[in-house]
Amino acid sequence: MFTNPEQFANATKALFEFQLETFNTLTSKTVQGVEQVIALNMSTAKSHLADGLAAGKEISQAGDAKAAMQAAAEKIQPGVASAAAYNQQLGDIIAEIRQEFTRAADAHVAEAKSNLSALIYDVTKNVRPGSENAVQIVKTAIDNAFAGYEQVTKATKQAVQAVETEIAKANAMVTPAAKASAKK
């Protein structure tokens, strides 16, 4: 059916190179994200260790039990605020990685659709008389597959946005509650 096998080979090669480039980009972004998470965790661990040691020292130097309890209570709000800041930074890192993956997936689908459409056009230019219906069925099936993928992608993005919104709401509720409990 192919009138020119070189066209098929070139289209396949271009698609493979694009996939390889996309894979390399996403791998690099993933490694960068892991490095950011590790750096955030190390920084948070150091900060909590220093804060814990300082709080322990302050509590141990308290004159009586009431002063020790007061010193411990004063450390709750900064700890909760620190946890909220950590969650925010971690969320930002994850959102950045997700955006990069989404961009890459969208670009990959657009490129694949373009290459496939061009290939189908080239292949079907010189079809034998009477095979037009078969060609149209193949084209329709491919278009439906891409439309289905786009619909699933849209639904997934909406679900992710809903989850992110709920996380933001929960985070917004934790911070004022922590401040209120610290004042008591």
Short mmCIF file of N, CA and C in Angstrom, two decimals:
data_model
loop_
_atom_site.label_atom_id
_atom_site.label_comp_id
_atom_site.label_asym_id
_atom_site.label_seq_id
_atom_site.Cartn_x
_atom_site.Cartn_y
_atom_site.Cartn_z
N MET A 1 0.82 -1.19 0.00
CA MET A 1 0.00 0.00 0.00
C MET A 1 0.86 1.26 0.00
N PHE A 2 2.06 1.20 0.60
CA PHE A 2 2.93 2.37 0.64
C PHE A 2 3.55 2.58 -0.73
N THR A 3 3.39 3.78 -1.25
CA THR A 3 3.98 4.07 -2.55
C THR A 3 5.44 4.42 -2.43
N ASN A 4 5.83 4.91 -1.27
CA ASN A 4 7.22 5.28 -1.07
C ASN A 4 7.63 4.87 0.35
N PRO A 5 8.33 3.76 0.50
CA PRO A 5 8.72 3.30 1.84
C PRO A 5 9.60 4.30 2.58
N GLU A 6 10.30 5.15 1.85
CA GLU A 6 11.15 6.15 2.51
C GLU A 6 10.32 7.15 3.30
N GLN A 7 9.13 7.47 2.80
CA GLN A 7 8.25 8.38 3.53
C GLN A 7 7.88 7.78 4.89
N PHE A 8 7.53 6.52 4.87
CA PHE A 8 7.18 5.83 6.11
C PHE A 8 8.37 5.78 7.05
N ALA A 9 9.54 5.45 6.51
CA ALA A 9 10.76 5.37 7.33
C ALA A 9 11.11 6.72 7.91
N ASN A 10 11.01 7.78 7.12
CA ASN A 10 11.34 9.12 7.61
C ASN A 10 10.35 9.58 8.68
N ALA A 11 9.07 9.30 8.46
CA ALA A 11 8.06 9.68 9.46
C ALA A 11 8.28 8.91 10.76
N THR A 12 8.59 7.64 10.65
CA THR A 12 8.84 6.82 11.83
C THR A 12 10.09 7.31 12.56
N LYS A 13 11.12 7.63 11.81
CA LYS A 13 12.37 8.12 12.41
C LYS A 13 12.13 9.45 13.13
N ALA A 14 11.40 10.36 12.49
CA ALA A 14 11.13 11.66 13.11
C ALA A 14 10.33 11.49 14.40
N LEU A 15 9.35 10.60 14.37
CA LEU A 15 8.55 10.36 15.57
C LEU A 15 9.39 9.75 16.68
N PHE A 16 10.25 8.81 16.33
CA PHE A 16 11.13 8.19 17.32
C PHE A 16 12.07 9.22 17.93
N GLU A 17 12.65 10.09 17.10
CA GLU A 17 13.55 11.13 17.62
C GLU A 17 12.81 12.08 18.55
N PHE A 18 11.58 12.42 18.19
CA PHE A 18 10.78 13.30 19.04
C PHE A 18 10.47 12.61 20.37
N GLN A 19 10.15 11.32 20.32
CA GLN A 19 9.89 10.57 21.55
C GLN A 19 11.13 10.52 22.43
N LEU A 20 12.28 10.30 21.82
CA LEU A 20 13.53 10.24 22.58
C LEU A 20 13.84 11.59 23.22
N GLU A 21 13.63 12.66 22.47
CA GLU A 21 13.86 14.00 23.01
C GLU A 21 12.90 14.28 24.17
N THR A 22 11.65 13.90 24.00
CA THR A 22 10.66 14.09 25.07
C THR A 22 11.05 13.29 26.31
N PHE A 23 11.45 12.05 26.11
CA PHE A 23 11.86 11.20 27.22
C PHE A 23 13.05 11.81 27.96
N ASN A 24 14.04 12.30 27.22
CA ASN A 24 15.21 12.92 27.85
C ASN A 24 14.82 14.16 28.64
N THR A 25 13.95 14.97 28.07
CA THR A 25 13.50 16.18 28.76
C THR A 25 12.76 15.84 30.05
N LEU A 26 11.87 14.86 29.97
CA LEU A 26 11.10 14.49 31.16
C LEU A 26 11.97 13.82 32.21
N THR A 27 12.93 13.03 31.77
CA THR A 27 13.86 12.41 32.72
C THR A 27 14.66 13.48 33.45
N SER A 28 15.15 14.45 32.70
CA SER A 28 15.91 15.55 33.30
C SER A 28 15.05 16.32 34.29
N LYS A 29 13.80 16.60 33.92
CA LYS A 29 12.91 17.35 34.80
C LYS A 29 12.59 16.54 36.06
N THR A 30 12.43 15.24 35.91
CA THR A 30 12.16 14.38 37.06
C THR A 30 13.34 14.37 38.02
N VAL A 31 14.54 14.24 37.48
CA VAL A 31 15.74 14.26 38.32
C VAL A 31 15.86 15.60 39.03
N GLN A 32 15.60 16.68 38.31
CA GLN A 32 15.65 18.01 38.91
C GLN A 32 14.62 18.11 40.04
N GLY A 33 13.42 17.59 39.83
CA GLY A 33 12.39 17.62 40.86
C GLY A 33 12.79 16.81 42.09
N VAL A 34 13.38 15.64 41.86
CA VAL A 34 13.84 14.81 42.98
C VAL A 34 14.92 15.55 43.76
N GLU A 35 15.84 16.20 43.04
CA GLU A 35 16.88 16.98 43.72
C GLU A 35 16.27 18.09 44.56
N GLN A 36 15.24 18.76 44.04
CA GLN A 36 14.58 19.83 44.79
C GLN A 36 13.90 19.28 46.04
N VAL A 37 13.25 18.13 45.91
CA VAL A 37 12.57 17.53 47.06
C VAL A 37 13.60 17.11 48.11
N ILE A 38 14.71 16.53 47.68
CA ILE A 38 15.76 16.13 48.62
C ILE A 38 16.32 17.36 49.34
N ALA A 39 16.58 18.43 48.58
CA ALA A 39 17.10 19.66 49.20
C ALA A 39 16.09 20.23 50.20
N LEU A 40 14.81 20.21 49.83
CA LEU A 40 13.77 20.69 50.73
C LEU A 40 13.72 19.84 52.00
N ASN A 41 13.78 18.53 51.83
CA ASN A 41 13.74 17.63 53.00
C ASN A 41 14.96 17.83 53.90
N MET A 42 16.13 17.99 53.31
CA MET A 42 17.34 18.22 54.10
C MET A 42 17.24 19.55 54.86
N SER A 43 16.80 20.57 54.18
CA SER A 43 16.65 21.87 54.82
C SER A 43 15.63 21.81 55.96
N THR A 44 14.53 21.14 55.70
CA THR A 44 13.49 21.00 56.72
C THR A 44 13.99 20.19 57.91
N ALA A 45 14.71 19.12 57.64
CA ALA A 45 15.24 18.28 58.72
C ALA A 45 16.23 19.07 59.58
N LYS A 46 17.12 19.83 58.94
CA LYS A 46 18.08 20.64 59.69
C LYS A 46 17.35 21.67 60.55
N SER A 47 16.37 22.32 59.96
CA SER A 47 15.61 23.34 60.68
C SER A 47 14.87 22.74 61.87
N HIS A 48 14.21 21.59 61.65
CA HIS A 48 13.47 20.96 62.75
C HIS A 48 14.42 20.47 63.84
N LEU A 49 15.57 19.98 63.45
CA LEU A 49 16.55 19.52 64.44
C LEU A 49 17.02 20.70 65.29
N ALA A 50 17.36 21.80 64.64
CA ALA A 50 17.81 22.98 65.38
C ALA A 50 16.70 23.52 66.28
N ASP A 51 15.47 23.58 65.73
CA ASP A 51 14.34 24.06 66.53
C ASP A 51 14.06 23.14 67.71
N GLY A 52 14.14 21.84 67.46
CA GLY A 52 13.89 20.86 68.52
C GLY A 52 14.92 20.96 69.63
N LEU A 53 16.18 21.12 69.25
CA LEU A 53 17.23 21.26 70.26
C LEU A 53 17.05 22.54 71.08
N ALA A 54 16.72 23.63 70.38
CA ALA A 54 16.50 24.89 71.08
C ALA A 54 15.30 24.80 72.01
N ALA A 55 14.22 24.17 71.53
CA ALA A 55 13.03 24.02 72.36
C ALA A 55 13.32 23.13 73.57
N GLY A 56 14.05 22.06 73.34
CA GLY A 56 14.41 21.16 74.45
C GLY A 56 15.23 21.87 75.49
N LYS A 57 16.17 22.67 75.03
CA LYS A 57 17.01 23.42 75.96
C LYS A 57 16.17 24.42 76.75
N GLU A 58 15.27 25.12 76.06
CA GLU A 58 14.43 26.11 76.73
C GLU A 58 13.50 25.44 77.75
N ILE A 59 12.93 24.31 77.37
CA ILE A 59 12.02 23.61 78.28
C ILE A 59 12.78 23.07 79.49
N SER A 60 13.98 22.56 79.25
CA SER A 60 14.76 22.00 80.36
C SER A 60 15.24 23.08 81.33
N GLN A 61 15.36 24.30 80.85
CA GLN A 61 15.82 25.39 81.71
C GLN A 61 14.66 26.10 82.42
N ALA A 62 13.45 25.64 82.16
CA ALA A 62 12.29 26.27 82.81
C ALA A 62 12.36 26.01 84.32
N GLY A 63 11.92 26.99 85.07
CA GLY A 63 12.00 26.91 86.52
C GLY A 63 11.01 25.93 87.14
N ASP A 64 9.83 25.80 86.56
CA ASP A 64 8.84 24.87 87.10
C ASP A 64 8.04 24.24 85.95
N ALA A 65 7.11 23.39 86.32
CA ALA A 65 6.34 22.64 85.31
C ALA A 65 5.47 23.58 84.47
N LYS A 66 4.91 24.60 85.11
CA LYS A 66 4.05 25.54 84.38
C LYS A 66 4.86 26.29 83.32
N ALA A 67 6.05 26.73 83.66
CA ALA A 67 6.91 27.43 82.71
C ALA A 67 7.34 26.49 81.58
N ALA A 68 7.60 25.23 81.92
CA ALA A 68 7.98 24.24 80.90
C ALA A 68 6.82 24.01 79.92
N MET A 69 5.60 23.90 80.45
CA MET A 69 4.43 23.71 79.59
C MET A 69 4.19 24.93 78.71
N GLN A 70 4.40 26.11 79.27
CA GLN A 70 4.23 27.34 78.52
C GLN A 70 5.25 27.40 77.38
N ALA A 71 6.48 27.04 77.67
CA ALA A 71 7.53 27.04 76.64
C ALA A 71 7.20 26.03 75.54
N ALA A 72 6.70 24.87 75.92
CA ALA A 72 6.33 23.84 74.92
C ALA A 72 5.16 24.32 74.07
N ALA A 73 4.18 24.96 74.70
CA ALA A 73 3.01 25.44 73.96
C ALA A 73 3.39 26.52 72.95
N GLU A 74 4.37 27.34 73.32
CA GLU A 74 4.81 28.40 72.41
C GLU A 74 5.48 27.85 71.15
N LYS A 75 5.93 26.63 71.19
CA LYS A 75 6.62 26.02 70.04
C LYS A 75 5.66 25.36 69.05
N ILE A 76 4.40 25.21 69.43
CA ILE A 76 3.44 24.52 68.56
C ILE A 76 3.18 25.31 67.28
N GLN A 77 2.85 26.59 67.41
CA GLN A 77 2.48 27.38 66.24
C GLN A 77 3.62 27.47 65.22
N PRO A 78 4.85 27.75 65.62
CA PRO A 78 5.92 27.78 64.62
C PRO A 78 6.10 26.43 63.93
N GLY A 79 5.88 25.35 64.66
CA GLY A 79 6.00 24.02 64.06
C GLY A 79 4.93 23.78 63.00
N VAL A 80 3.70 24.19 63.30
CA VAL A 80 2.61 24.03 62.34
C VAL A 80 2.84 24.94 61.14
N ALA A 81 3.29 26.16 61.37
CA ALA A 81 3.58 27.07 60.27
C ALA A 81 4.69 26.51 59.39
N SER A 82 5.68 25.91 60.02
CA SER A 82 6.77 25.29 59.27
C SER A 82 6.26 24.13 58.42
N ALA A 83 5.37 23.34 58.97
CA ALA A 83 4.79 22.22 58.22
C ALA A 83 3.96 22.73 57.04
N ALA A 84 3.22 23.81 57.26
CA ALA A 84 2.43 24.39 56.17
C ALA A 84 3.34 24.93 55.07
N ALA A 85 4.44 25.57 55.46
CA ALA A 85 5.40 26.08 54.47
C ALA A 85 6.03 24.94 53.68
N TYR A 86 6.36 23.87 54.38
CA TYR A 86 6.91 22.68 53.72
C TYR A 86 5.92 22.13 52.70
N ASN A 87 4.66 21.99 53.12
CA ASN A 87 3.63 21.48 52.20
C ASN A 87 3.48 22.38 50.98
N GLN A 88 3.55 23.68 51.19
CA GLN A 88 3.43 24.62 50.08
C GLN A 88 4.60 24.46 49.11
N GLN A 89 5.81 24.38 49.64
CA GLN A 89 6.99 24.23 48.78
C GLN A 89 6.97 22.90 48.04
N LEU A 90 6.59 21.85 48.73
CA LEU A 90 6.50 20.54 48.08
C LEU A 90 5.42 20.55 47.00
N GLY A 91 4.31 21.18 47.27
CA GLY A 91 3.24 21.31 46.28
C GLY A 91 3.69 22.08 45.05
N ASP A 92 4.48 23.14 45.27
CA ASP A 92 5.00 23.92 44.14
C ASP A 92 5.92 23.07 43.27
N ILE A 93 6.77 22.28 43.89
CA ILE A 93 7.69 21.42 43.14
C ILE A 93 6.90 20.40 42.32
N ILE A 94 5.92 19.78 42.95
CA ILE A 94 5.11 18.78 42.25
C ILE A 94 4.31 19.42 41.13
N ALA A 95 3.76 20.61 41.36
CA ALA A 95 2.99 21.30 40.32
C ALA A 95 3.87 21.64 39.12
N GLU A 96 5.09 22.06 39.40
CA GLU A 96 6.02 22.39 38.31
C GLU A 96 6.34 21.15 37.47
N ILE A 97 6.57 20.04 38.13
CA ILE A 97 6.85 18.79 37.40
C ILE A 97 5.62 18.37 36.60
N ARG A 98 4.45 18.47 37.21
CA ARG A 98 3.21 18.09 36.53
C ARG A 98 2.98 18.95 35.29
N GLN A 99 3.24 20.25 35.41
CA GLN A 99 3.08 21.14 34.26
C GLN A 99 4.03 20.76 33.13
N GLU A 100 5.25 20.41 33.47
CA GLU A 100 6.22 20.01 32.45
C GLU A 100 5.77 18.72 31.76
N PHE A 101 5.28 17.77 32.53
CA PHE A 101 4.80 16.52 31.94
C PHE A 101 3.57 16.77 31.06
N THR A 102 2.69 17.66 31.50
CA THR A 102 1.49 17.98 30.72
C THR A 102 1.88 18.64 29.41
N ARG A 103 2.80 19.60 29.47
CA ARG A 103 3.27 20.26 28.24
C ARG A 103 3.88 19.25 27.28
N ALA A 104 4.71 18.37 27.82
CA ALA A 104 5.37 17.37 26.98
C ALA A 104 4.35 16.42 26.36
N ALA A 105 3.37 16.00 27.15
CA ALA A 105 2.35 15.09 26.63
C ALA A 105 1.52 15.77 25.54
N ASP A 106 1.14 17.02 25.78
CA ASP A 106 0.36 17.74 24.77
C ASP A 106 1.16 17.91 23.48
N ALA A 107 2.43 18.28 23.61
CA ALA A 107 3.29 18.45 22.43
C ALA A 107 3.47 17.12 21.71
N HIS A 108 3.64 16.06 22.49
CA HIS A 108 3.85 14.74 21.89
C HIS A 108 2.61 14.29 21.12
N VAL A 109 1.45 14.49 21.69
CA VAL A 109 0.21 14.09 21.01
C VAL A 109 0.02 14.92 19.74
N ALA A 110 0.26 16.22 19.83
CA ALA A 110 0.10 17.07 18.65
C ALA A 110 1.07 16.65 17.54
N GLU A 111 2.31 16.37 17.92
CA GLU A 111 3.31 15.94 16.93
C GLU A 111 2.94 14.59 16.33
N ALA A 112 2.53 13.67 17.17
CA ALA A 112 2.15 12.33 16.68
C ALA A 112 0.94 12.43 15.75
N LYS A 113 -0.03 13.25 16.13
CA LYS A 113 -1.23 13.41 15.30
C LYS A 113 -0.86 14.03 13.95
N SER A 114 -0.01 15.03 13.99
CA SER A 114 0.43 15.68 12.75
C SER A 114 1.17 14.70 11.85
N ASN A 115 2.12 13.97 12.42
CA ASN A 115 2.90 13.00 11.63
C ASN A 115 2.00 11.90 11.08
N LEU A 116 1.09 11.42 11.91
CA LEU A 116 0.21 10.35 11.47
C LEU A 116 -0.73 10.84 10.37
N SER A 117 -1.26 12.04 10.53
CA SER A 117 -2.15 12.60 9.51
C SER A 117 -1.41 12.78 8.19
N ALA A 118 -0.19 13.29 8.26
CA ALA A 118 0.61 13.47 7.04
C ALA A 118 0.92 12.13 6.40
N LEU A 119 1.24 11.16 7.22
CA LEU A 119 1.54 9.83 6.69
C LEU A 119 0.30 9.21 6.04
N ILE A 120 -0.83 9.33 6.69
CA ILE A 120 -2.07 8.78 6.11
C ILE A 120 -2.40 9.49 4.81
N TYR A 121 -2.22 10.80 4.79
CA TYR A 121 -2.49 11.54 3.56
C TYR A 121 -1.58 11.06 2.44
N ASP A 122 -0.29 10.93 2.73
CA ASP A 122 0.66 10.48 1.71
C ASP A 122 0.33 9.07 1.22
N VAL A 123 -0.02 8.21 2.15
CA VAL A 123 -0.30 6.82 1.79
C VAL A 123 -1.60 6.72 0.98
N THR A 124 -2.58 7.53 1.35
CA THR A 124 -3.89 7.39 0.70
C THR A 124 -4.04 8.22 -0.56
N LYS A 125 -3.05 8.98 -0.92
CA LYS A 125 -3.14 9.77 -2.16
C LYS A 125 -3.35 8.86 -3.38
N ASN A 126 -2.67 7.76 -3.37
CA ASN A 126 -2.67 6.89 -4.54
C ASN A 126 -3.34 5.54 -4.27
N VAL A 127 -4.44 5.54 -3.53
CA VAL A 127 -5.12 4.28 -3.27
C VAL A 127 -5.81 3.78 -4.53
N ARG A 128 -5.96 2.49 -4.56
CA ARG A 128 -6.64 1.88 -5.70
C ARG A 128 -8.12 2.27 -5.67
N PRO A 129 -8.69 2.39 -6.82
CA PRO A 129 -10.13 2.69 -6.86
C PRO A 129 -10.93 1.62 -6.12
N GLY A 130 -11.90 2.07 -5.35
CA GLY A 130 -12.73 1.14 -4.60
C GLY A 130 -12.30 0.98 -3.15
N SER A 131 -11.10 1.45 -2.77
CA SER A 131 -10.65 1.30 -1.39
C SER A 131 -10.83 2.58 -0.58
N GLU A 132 -11.54 3.54 -1.12
CA GLU A 132 -11.73 4.81 -0.41
C GLU A 132 -12.49 4.61 0.90
N ASN A 133 -13.46 3.72 0.91
CA ASN A 133 -14.23 3.48 2.14
C ASN A 133 -13.36 2.92 3.25
N ALA A 134 -12.47 2.00 2.91
CA ALA A 134 -11.57 1.43 3.92
C ALA A 134 -10.64 2.51 4.47
N VAL A 135 -10.15 3.37 3.59
CA VAL A 135 -9.27 4.46 4.02
C VAL A 135 -10.03 5.41 4.94
N GLN A 136 -11.27 5.72 4.60
CA GLN A 136 -12.08 6.63 5.42
C GLN A 136 -12.35 6.02 6.79
N ILE A 137 -12.57 4.72 6.84
CA ILE A 137 -12.80 4.04 8.12
C ILE A 137 -11.56 4.15 9.00
N VAL A 138 -10.38 3.95 8.41
CA VAL A 138 -9.13 4.06 9.17
C VAL A 138 -8.94 5.48 9.67
N LYS A 139 -9.17 6.47 8.80
CA LYS A 139 -9.03 7.87 9.20
C LYS A 139 -9.98 8.21 10.35
N THR A 140 -11.22 7.76 10.25
CA THR A 140 -12.21 8.04 11.29
C THR A 140 -11.83 7.38 12.61
N ALA A 141 -11.35 6.16 12.54
CA ALA A 141 -10.93 5.46 13.77
C ALA A 141 -9.78 6.20 14.44
N ILE A 142 -8.82 6.66 13.66
CA ILE A 142 -7.68 7.40 14.23
C ILE A 142 -8.14 8.72 14.83
N ASP A 143 -9.02 9.44 14.12
CA ASP A 143 -9.54 10.71 14.65
C ASP A 143 -10.31 10.48 15.95
N ASN A 144 -11.10 9.42 16.00
CA ASN A 144 -11.85 9.10 17.22
C ASN A 144 -10.92 8.75 18.38
N ALA A 145 -9.85 8.04 18.08
CA ALA A 145 -8.88 7.70 19.13
C ALA A 145 -8.24 8.95 19.71
N PHE A 146 -7.85 9.88 18.84
CA PHE A 146 -7.25 11.13 19.32
C PHE A 146 -8.27 11.97 20.09
N ALA A 147 -9.52 12.00 19.64
CA ALA A 147 -10.56 12.75 20.35
C ALA A 147 -10.79 12.14 21.73
N GLY A 148 -10.80 10.82 21.82
CA GLY A 148 -10.95 10.16 23.11
C GLY A 148 -9.80 10.48 24.04
N TYR A 149 -8.59 10.47 23.51
CA TYR A 149 -7.42 10.80 24.33
C TYR A 149 -7.53 12.24 24.85
N GLU A 150 -7.93 13.16 23.98
CA GLU A 150 -8.05 14.56 24.40
C GLU A 150 -9.12 14.71 25.48
N GLN A 151 -10.21 13.97 25.37
CA GLN A 151 -11.26 14.03 26.38
C GLN A 151 -10.78 13.48 27.72
N VAL A 152 -10.06 12.37 27.69
CA VAL A 152 -9.50 11.80 28.93
C VAL A 152 -8.49 12.76 29.54
N THR A 153 -7.66 13.37 28.71
CA THR A 153 -6.67 14.33 29.20
C THR A 153 -7.36 15.51 29.87
N LYS A 154 -8.41 16.01 29.26
CA LYS A 154 -9.16 17.15 29.83
C LYS A 154 -9.77 16.76 31.18
N ALA A 155 -10.38 15.59 31.25
CA ALA A 155 -10.99 15.13 32.50
C ALA A 155 -9.94 14.94 33.58
N THR A 156 -8.78 14.42 33.21
CA THR A 156 -7.69 14.23 34.17
C THR A 156 -7.21 15.57 34.71
N LYS A 157 -7.06 16.54 33.82
CA LYS A 157 -6.62 17.87 34.26
C LYS A 157 -7.63 18.48 35.23
N GLN A 158 -8.92 18.31 34.94
CA GLN A 158 -9.95 18.84 35.83
C GLN A 158 -9.91 18.15 37.19
N ALA A 159 -9.68 16.85 37.20
CA ALA A 159 -9.60 16.12 38.46
C ALA A 159 -8.39 16.58 39.27
N VAL A 160 -7.26 16.77 38.61
CA VAL A 160 -6.06 17.24 39.30
C VAL A 160 -6.29 18.63 39.87
N GLN A 161 -6.94 19.50 39.11
CA GLN A 161 -7.23 20.85 39.60
C GLN A 161 -8.15 20.80 40.82
N ALA A 162 -9.13 19.89 40.80
CA ALA A 162 -10.03 19.76 41.94
C ALA A 162 -9.28 19.31 43.19
N VAL A 163 -8.38 18.35 43.02
CA VAL A 163 -7.57 17.88 44.15
C VAL A 163 -6.69 19.00 44.68
N GLU A 164 -6.05 19.73 43.77
CA GLU A 164 -5.18 20.84 44.20
C GLU A 164 -5.99 21.90 44.95
N THR A 165 -7.20 22.16 44.50
CA THR A 165 -8.06 23.14 45.18
C THR A 165 -8.39 22.67 46.59
N GLU A 166 -8.72 21.40 46.74
CA GLU A 166 -9.04 20.86 48.06
C GLU A 166 -7.82 20.89 48.99
N ILE A 167 -6.65 20.60 48.44
CA ILE A 167 -5.42 20.66 49.25
C ILE A 167 -5.17 22.09 49.70
N ALA A 168 -5.37 23.05 48.80
CA ALA A 168 -5.18 24.45 49.15
C ALA A 168 -6.17 24.87 50.24
N LYS A 169 -7.43 24.41 50.13
CA LYS A 169 -8.43 24.74 51.16
C LYS A 169 -8.02 24.15 52.50
N ALA A 170 -7.58 22.90 52.49
CA ALA A 170 -7.16 22.24 53.74
C ALA A 170 -5.97 22.97 54.35
N ASN A 171 -5.03 23.36 53.51
CA ASN A 171 -3.85 24.08 53.98
C ASN A 171 -4.25 25.43 54.56
N ALA A 172 -5.21 26.10 53.93
CA ALA A 172 -5.68 27.39 54.42
C ALA A 172 -6.39 27.25 55.76
N MET A 173 -7.04 26.11 55.98
CA MET A 173 -7.73 25.89 57.25
C MET A 173 -6.75 25.54 58.37
N VAL A 174 -5.64 24.88 58.05
CA VAL A 174 -4.68 24.46 59.07
C VAL A 174 -3.96 25.65 59.66
N THR A 175 -3.55 26.59 58.84
CA THR A 175 -2.75 27.72 59.32
C THR A 175 -3.51 28.56 60.34
N PRO A 176 -4.75 29.02 60.08
CA PRO A 176 -5.46 29.79 61.12
C PRO A 176 -5.74 28.96 62.37
N ALA A 177 -6.03 27.68 62.21
CA ALA A 177 -6.28 26.83 63.38
C ALA A 177 -5.03 26.73 64.23
N ALA A 178 -3.88 26.65 63.59
CA ALA A 178 -2.62 26.56 64.33
C ALA A 178 -2.36 27.86 65.08
N LYS A 179 -2.65 28.98 64.44
CA LYS A 179 -2.45 30.26 65.10
C LYS A 179 -3.38 30.40 66.30
N ALA A 180 -4.61 29.94 66.14
CA ALA A 180 -5.58 30.02 67.23
C ALA A 180 -5.17 29.13 68.40
N SER A 181 -4.67 27.93 68.10
CA SER A 181 -4.25 27.04 69.19
C SER A 181 -3.00 27.55 69.87
N ALA A 182 -2.17 28.27 69.15
CA ALA A 182 -0.95 28.81 69.75
C ALA A 182 -1.28 29.95 70.72
N LYS A 183 -2.36 30.68 70.44
CA LYS A 183 -2.75 31.80 71.30
C LYS A 183 -3.34 31.31 72.62
N LYS A 184 -3.91 30.09 72.62
CA LYS A 184 -4.53 29.55 73.84
C LYS A 184 -3.48 29.17 74.78
#
